[in-house]
XYZ file of N, CA and C in Angstrom:
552
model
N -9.526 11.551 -2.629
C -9.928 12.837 -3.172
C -10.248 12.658 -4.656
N -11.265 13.504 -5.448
C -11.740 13.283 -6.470
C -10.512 13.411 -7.441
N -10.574 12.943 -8.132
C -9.355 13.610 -9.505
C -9.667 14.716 -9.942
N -10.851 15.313 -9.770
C -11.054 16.881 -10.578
C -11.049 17.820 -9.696
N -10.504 17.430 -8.353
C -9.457 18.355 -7.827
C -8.314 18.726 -7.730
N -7.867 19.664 -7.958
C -6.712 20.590 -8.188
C -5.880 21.087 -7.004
N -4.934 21.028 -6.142
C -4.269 21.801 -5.372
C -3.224 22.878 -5.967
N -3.440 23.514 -5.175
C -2.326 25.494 -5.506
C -1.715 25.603 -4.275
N -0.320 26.323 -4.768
C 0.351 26.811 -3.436
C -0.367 28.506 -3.977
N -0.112 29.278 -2.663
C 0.471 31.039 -2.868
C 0.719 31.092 -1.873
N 1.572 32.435 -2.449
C 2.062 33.276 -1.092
C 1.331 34.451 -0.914
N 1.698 34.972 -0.301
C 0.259 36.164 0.157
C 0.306 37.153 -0.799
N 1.361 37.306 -1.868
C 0.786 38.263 -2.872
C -0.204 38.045 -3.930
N 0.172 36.066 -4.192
C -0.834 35.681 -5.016
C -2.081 35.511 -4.357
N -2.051 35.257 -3.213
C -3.496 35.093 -2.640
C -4.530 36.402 -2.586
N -3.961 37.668 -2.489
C -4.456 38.893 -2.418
C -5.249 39.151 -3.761
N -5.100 38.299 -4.645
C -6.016 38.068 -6.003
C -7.310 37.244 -5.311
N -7.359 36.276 -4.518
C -8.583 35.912 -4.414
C -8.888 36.016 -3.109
N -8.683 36.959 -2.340
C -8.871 37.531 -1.154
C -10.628 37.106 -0.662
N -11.610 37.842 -1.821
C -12.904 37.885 -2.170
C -13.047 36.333 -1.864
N -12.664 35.304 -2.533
C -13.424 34.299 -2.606
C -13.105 33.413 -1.546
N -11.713 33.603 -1.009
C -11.550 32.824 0.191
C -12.641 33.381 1.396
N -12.727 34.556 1.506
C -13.942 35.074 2.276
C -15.489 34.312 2.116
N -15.815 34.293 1.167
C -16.895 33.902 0.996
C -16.884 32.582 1.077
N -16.039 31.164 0.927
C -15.906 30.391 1.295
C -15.835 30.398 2.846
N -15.252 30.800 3.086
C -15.216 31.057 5.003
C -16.938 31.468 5.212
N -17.115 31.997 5.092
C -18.733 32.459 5.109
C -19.714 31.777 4.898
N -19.585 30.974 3.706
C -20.105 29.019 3.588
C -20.085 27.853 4.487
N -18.835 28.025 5.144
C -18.609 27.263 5.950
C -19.078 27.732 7.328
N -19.187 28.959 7.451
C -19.669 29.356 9.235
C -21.040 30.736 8.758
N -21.935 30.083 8.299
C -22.743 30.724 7.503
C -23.892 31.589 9.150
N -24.040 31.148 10.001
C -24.683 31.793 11.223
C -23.810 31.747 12.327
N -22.399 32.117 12.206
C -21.240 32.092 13.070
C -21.046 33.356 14.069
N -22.270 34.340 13.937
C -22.162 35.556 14.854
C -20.952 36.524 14.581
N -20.922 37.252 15.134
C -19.714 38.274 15.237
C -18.453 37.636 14.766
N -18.039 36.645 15.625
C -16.948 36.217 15.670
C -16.618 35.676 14.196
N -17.639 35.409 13.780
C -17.085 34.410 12.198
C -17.936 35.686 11.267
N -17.681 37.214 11.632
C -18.539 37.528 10.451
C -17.577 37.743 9.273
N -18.064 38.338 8.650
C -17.321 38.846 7.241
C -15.753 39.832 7.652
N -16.367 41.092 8.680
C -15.375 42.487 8.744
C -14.188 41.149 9.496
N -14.583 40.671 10.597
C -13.399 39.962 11.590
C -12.604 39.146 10.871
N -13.256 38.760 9.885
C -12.578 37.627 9.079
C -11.432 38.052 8.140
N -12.429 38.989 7.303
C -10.930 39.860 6.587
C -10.077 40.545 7.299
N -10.372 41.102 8.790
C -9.047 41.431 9.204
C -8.418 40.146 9.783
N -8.617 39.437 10.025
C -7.957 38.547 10.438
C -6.973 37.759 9.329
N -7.423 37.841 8.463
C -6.953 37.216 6.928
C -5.584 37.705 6.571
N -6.187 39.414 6.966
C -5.257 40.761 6.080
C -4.443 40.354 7.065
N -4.394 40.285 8.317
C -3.483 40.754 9.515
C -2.222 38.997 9.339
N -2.748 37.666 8.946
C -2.068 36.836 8.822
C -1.085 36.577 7.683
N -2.013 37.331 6.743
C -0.578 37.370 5.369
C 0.282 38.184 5.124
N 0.028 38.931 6.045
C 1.622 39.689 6.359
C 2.156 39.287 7.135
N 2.375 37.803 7.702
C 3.409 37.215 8.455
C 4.170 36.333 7.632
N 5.562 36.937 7.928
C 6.759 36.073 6.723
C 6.246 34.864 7.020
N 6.580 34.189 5.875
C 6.287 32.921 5.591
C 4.824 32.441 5.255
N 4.175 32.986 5.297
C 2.482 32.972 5.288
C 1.962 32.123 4.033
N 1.530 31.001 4.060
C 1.437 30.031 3.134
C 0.139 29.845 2.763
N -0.370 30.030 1.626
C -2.120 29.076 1.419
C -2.253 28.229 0.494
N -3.144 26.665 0.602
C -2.868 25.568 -0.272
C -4.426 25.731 -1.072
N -5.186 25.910 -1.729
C -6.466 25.920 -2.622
C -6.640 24.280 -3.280
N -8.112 24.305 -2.913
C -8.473 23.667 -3.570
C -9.326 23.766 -4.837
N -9.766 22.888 -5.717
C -10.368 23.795 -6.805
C -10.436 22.906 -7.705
N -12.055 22.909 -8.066
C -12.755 21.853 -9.128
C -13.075 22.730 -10.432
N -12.515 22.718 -11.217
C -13.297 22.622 -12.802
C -13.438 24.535 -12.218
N -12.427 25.168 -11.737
C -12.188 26.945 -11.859
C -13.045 26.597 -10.299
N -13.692 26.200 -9.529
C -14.585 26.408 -8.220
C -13.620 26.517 -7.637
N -13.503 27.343 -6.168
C -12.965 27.004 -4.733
C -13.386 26.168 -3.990
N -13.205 24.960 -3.725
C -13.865 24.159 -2.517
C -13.509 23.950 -1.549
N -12.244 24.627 -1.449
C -11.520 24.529 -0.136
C -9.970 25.008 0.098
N -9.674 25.276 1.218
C -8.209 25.855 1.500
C -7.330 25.589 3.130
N -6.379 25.709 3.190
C -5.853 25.703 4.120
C -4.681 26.819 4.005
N -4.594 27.463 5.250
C -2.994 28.344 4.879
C -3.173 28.807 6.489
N -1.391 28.811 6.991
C -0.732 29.041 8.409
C 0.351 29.626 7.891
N 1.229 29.576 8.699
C 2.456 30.721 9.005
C 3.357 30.636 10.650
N 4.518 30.531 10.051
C 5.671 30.228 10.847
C 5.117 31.388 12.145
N 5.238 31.024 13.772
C 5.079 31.996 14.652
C 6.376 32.968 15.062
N 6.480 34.282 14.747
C 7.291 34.936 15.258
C 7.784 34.763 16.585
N 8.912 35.325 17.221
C 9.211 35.487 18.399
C 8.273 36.207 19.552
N 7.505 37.388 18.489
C 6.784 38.199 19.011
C 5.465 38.008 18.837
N 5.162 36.780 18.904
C 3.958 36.444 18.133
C 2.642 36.343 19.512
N 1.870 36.763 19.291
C 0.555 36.576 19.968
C -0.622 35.658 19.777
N -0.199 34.878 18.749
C -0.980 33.739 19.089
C -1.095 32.729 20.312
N -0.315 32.971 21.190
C -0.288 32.317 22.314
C -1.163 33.059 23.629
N -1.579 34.401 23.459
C -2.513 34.973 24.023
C -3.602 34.177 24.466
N -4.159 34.203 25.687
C -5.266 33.709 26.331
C -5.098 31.931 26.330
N -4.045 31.238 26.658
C -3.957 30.500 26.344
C -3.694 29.719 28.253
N -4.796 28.756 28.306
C -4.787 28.175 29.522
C -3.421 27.506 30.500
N -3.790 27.798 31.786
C -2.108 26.868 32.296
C -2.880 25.726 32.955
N -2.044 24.654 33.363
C -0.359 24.763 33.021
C -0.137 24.448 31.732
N 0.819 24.262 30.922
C 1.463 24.342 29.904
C 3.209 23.834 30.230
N 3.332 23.115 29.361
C 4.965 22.647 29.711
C 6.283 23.425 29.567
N 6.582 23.637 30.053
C 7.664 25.400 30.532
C 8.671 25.434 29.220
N 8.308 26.784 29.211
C 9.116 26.741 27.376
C 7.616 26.654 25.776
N 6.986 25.751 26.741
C 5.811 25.900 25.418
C 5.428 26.831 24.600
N 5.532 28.090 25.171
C 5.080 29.356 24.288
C 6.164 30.481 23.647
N 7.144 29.926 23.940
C 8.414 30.272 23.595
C 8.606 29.999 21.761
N 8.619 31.366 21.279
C 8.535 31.123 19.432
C 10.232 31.594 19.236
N 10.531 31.209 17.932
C 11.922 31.707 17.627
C 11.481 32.417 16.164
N 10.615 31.941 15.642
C 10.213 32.310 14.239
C 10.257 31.175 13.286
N 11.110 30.418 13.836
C 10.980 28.877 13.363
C 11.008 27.801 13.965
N 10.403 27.808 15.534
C 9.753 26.626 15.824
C 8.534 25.924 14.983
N 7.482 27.171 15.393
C 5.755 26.301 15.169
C 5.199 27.140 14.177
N 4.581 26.042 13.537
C 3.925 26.652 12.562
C 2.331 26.348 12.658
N 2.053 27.752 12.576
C 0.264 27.540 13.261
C -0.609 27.559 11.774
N -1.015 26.327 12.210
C -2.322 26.355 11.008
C -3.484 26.842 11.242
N -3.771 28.220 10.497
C -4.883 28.782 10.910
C -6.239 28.446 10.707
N -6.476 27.660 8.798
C -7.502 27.641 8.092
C -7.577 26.058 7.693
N -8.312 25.830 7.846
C -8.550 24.487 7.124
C -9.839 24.348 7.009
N -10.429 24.920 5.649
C -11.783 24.887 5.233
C -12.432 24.229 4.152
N -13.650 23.281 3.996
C -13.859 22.649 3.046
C -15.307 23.140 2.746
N -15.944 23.398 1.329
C -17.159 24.291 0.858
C -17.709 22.872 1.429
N -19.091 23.109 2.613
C -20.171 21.973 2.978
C -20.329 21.204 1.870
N -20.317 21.454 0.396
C -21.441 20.405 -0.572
C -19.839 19.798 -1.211
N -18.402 19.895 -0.668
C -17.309 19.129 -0.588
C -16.557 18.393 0.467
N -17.099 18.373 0.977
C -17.147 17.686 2.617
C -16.702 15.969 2.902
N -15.981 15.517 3.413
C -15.828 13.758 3.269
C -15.534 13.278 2.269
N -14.462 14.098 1.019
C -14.419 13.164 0.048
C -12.957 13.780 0.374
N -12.090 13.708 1.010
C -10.748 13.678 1.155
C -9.902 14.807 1.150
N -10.832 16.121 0.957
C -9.839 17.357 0.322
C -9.597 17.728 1.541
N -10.055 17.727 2.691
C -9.702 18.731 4.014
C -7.746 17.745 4.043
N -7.846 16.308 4.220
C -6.674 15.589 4.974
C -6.026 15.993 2.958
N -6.230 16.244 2.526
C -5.111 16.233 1.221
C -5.187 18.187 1.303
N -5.151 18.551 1.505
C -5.082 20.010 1.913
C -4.104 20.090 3.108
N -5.038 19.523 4.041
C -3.323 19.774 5.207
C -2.140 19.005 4.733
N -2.092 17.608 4.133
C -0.825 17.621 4.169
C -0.138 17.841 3.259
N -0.747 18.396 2.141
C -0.059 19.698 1.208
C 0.380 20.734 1.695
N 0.230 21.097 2.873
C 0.320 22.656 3.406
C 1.498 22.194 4.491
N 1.279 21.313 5.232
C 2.066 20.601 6.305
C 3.243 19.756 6.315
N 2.922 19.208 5.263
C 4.042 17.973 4.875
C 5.381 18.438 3.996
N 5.712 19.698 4.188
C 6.863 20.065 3.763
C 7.886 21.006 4.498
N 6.704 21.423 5.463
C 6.510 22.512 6.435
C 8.698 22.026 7.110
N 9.339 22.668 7.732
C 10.673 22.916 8.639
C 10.237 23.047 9.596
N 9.507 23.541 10.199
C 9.852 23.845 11.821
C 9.357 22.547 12.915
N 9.694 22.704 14.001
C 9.685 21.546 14.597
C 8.462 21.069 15.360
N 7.432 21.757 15.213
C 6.184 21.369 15.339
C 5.328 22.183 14.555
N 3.687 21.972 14.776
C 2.974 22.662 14.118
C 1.861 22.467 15.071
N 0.995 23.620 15.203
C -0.176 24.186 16.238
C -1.375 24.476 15.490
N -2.600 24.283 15.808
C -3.939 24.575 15.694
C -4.587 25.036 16.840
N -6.092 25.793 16.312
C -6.673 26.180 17.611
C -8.151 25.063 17.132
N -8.987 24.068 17.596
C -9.830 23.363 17.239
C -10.919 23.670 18.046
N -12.234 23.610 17.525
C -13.602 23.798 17.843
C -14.134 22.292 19.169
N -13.557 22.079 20.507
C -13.700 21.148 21.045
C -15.300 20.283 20.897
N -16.244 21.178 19.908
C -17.247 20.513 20.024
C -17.288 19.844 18.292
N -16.509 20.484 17.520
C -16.243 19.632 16.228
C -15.678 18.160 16.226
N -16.273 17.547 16.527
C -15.886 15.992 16.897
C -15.580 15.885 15.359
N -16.043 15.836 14.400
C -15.272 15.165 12.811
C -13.959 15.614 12.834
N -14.207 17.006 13.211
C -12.606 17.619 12.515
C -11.853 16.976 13.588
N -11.827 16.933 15.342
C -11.014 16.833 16.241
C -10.963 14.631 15.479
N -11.772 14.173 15.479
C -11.398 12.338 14.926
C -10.158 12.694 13.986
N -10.541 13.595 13.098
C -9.441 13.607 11.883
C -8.262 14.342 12.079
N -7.970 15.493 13.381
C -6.626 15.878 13.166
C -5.826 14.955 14.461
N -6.668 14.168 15.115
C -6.414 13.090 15.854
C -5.791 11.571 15.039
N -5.993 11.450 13.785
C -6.000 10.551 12.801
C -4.691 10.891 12.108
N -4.455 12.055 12.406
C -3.104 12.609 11.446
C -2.203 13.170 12.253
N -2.404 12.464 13.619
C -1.301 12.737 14.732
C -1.076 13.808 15.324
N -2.239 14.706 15.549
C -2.372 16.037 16.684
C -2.457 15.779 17.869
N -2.303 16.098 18.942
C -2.799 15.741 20.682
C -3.409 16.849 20.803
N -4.203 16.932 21.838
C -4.745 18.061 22.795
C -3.453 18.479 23.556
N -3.067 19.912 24.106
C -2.271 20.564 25.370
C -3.278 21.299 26.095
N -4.159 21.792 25.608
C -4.440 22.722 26.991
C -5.995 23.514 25.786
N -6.156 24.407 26.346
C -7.558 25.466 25.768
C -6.618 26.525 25.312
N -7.232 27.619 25.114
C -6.828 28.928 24.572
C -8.796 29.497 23.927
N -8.137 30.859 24.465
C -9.122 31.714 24.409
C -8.669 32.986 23.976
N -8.648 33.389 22.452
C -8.683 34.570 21.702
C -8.519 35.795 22.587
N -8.174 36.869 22.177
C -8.696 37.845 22.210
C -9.678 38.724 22.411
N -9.882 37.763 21.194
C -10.915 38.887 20.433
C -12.526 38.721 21.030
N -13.111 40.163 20.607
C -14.497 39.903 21.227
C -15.263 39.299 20.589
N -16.065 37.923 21.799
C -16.725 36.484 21.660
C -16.402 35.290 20.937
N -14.766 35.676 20.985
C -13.821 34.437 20.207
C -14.839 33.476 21.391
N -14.431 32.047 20.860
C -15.113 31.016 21.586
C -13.570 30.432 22.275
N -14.046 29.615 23.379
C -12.889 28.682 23.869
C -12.477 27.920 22.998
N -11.158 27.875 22.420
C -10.947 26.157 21.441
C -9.679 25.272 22.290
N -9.583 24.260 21.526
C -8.611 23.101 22.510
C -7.329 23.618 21.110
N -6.099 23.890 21.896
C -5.089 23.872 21.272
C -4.224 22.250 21.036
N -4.512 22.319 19.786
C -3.363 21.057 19.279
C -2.589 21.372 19.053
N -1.608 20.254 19.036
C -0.107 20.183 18.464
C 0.418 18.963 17.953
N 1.175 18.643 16.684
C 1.880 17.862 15.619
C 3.197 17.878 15.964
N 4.214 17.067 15.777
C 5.198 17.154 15.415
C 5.661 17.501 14.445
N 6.709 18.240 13.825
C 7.203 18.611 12.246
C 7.178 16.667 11.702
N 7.907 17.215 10.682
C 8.324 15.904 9.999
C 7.306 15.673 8.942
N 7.626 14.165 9.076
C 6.893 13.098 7.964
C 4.774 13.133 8.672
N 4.118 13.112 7.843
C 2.778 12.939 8.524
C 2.256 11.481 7.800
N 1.348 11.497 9.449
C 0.825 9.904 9.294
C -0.160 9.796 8.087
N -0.002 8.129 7.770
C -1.034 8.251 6.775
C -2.277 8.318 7.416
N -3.680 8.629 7.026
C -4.819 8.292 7.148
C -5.968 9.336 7.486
């Protein structure tokens, strides 16, 4: 990663200061993403995740720019991220306490920052300190870079999952172990 990048923690009160720009970064990154990736879905989806205790975001940031972020959040007991989520599944899998899994929601890098290291130094700023005893993603099965690289940093495939929401796409649910993360 360059040296004139910067990593930030917040918690969702400090993040509610740059609410605006994490949006528009998201919007950079899925710039003809349809409904599903527009602007309104996104901020509720944003608003609706940082009000979950524990709700974490890591920034990246060149010379005052945003170029990138990551931020997840411990799954409640009552948590619905496990909605639409394919069987079989290994019995107990969807079972949250509030501090089993911690789902990483975001992991975004601005396109013209792309391959120079900030996405894997972003997650394991966000990850690599993380308590609970695993950690979950939902991945784009046709994003082959991102699926090489969270494959590289010790994710597996379990199964699909399918949103909610209207014209969420199918994604392949991963899963990490807590702990120490691999190098590379």
């Amino acid at each position: 990663m360059s040296a004139d990048v910067r990593l930030h923690h917040h918690d969702a009160d400090q993040a509610r200061r740059i609410v605006d720009e994490l949006v528009s970064l998201y919007l950079a990154v899925y710039p003809d993403g349809g409904e599903f990736h527009s602007e309104d879905r996104y901020r509720r989806q944003l608003g609706g995740h940082m009000q979950s205790p524990g709700w974490e975001l890591v920034t990246a940031t060149a010379k005052g720019e945003l170029v990138g972020y990551a931020y997840g959040f411990p799954l409640s007991a009552q948590t619905r991220w496990w909605s639409g989520i394919q069987q079989p599944v290994p019995a107990g899998f969807t079972q949250e306490s509030g501090t089993r899994t911690f789902a990483l929601s975001e992991l975004l890098v601005r396109p013209s920052w792309q391959h120079r290291g900030i996405g894997r130094a972003l997650h394991h700023e966000l990850l690599g300190t993380r308590a609970e005893e695993r950690s979950t993603l939902l991945a784009d099965p046709d994003n082959f870079v991102a699926q090489a690289a969270y494959r590289s940093w010790g994710w597996r495939k379990i199964t699909k999952l399918q949103p909610s929401w209207n014209g969420a796409p199918l994604y392949d649910v991963l899963t990490r172990p807590g702990g120490q993360l691999r190098s590379g």
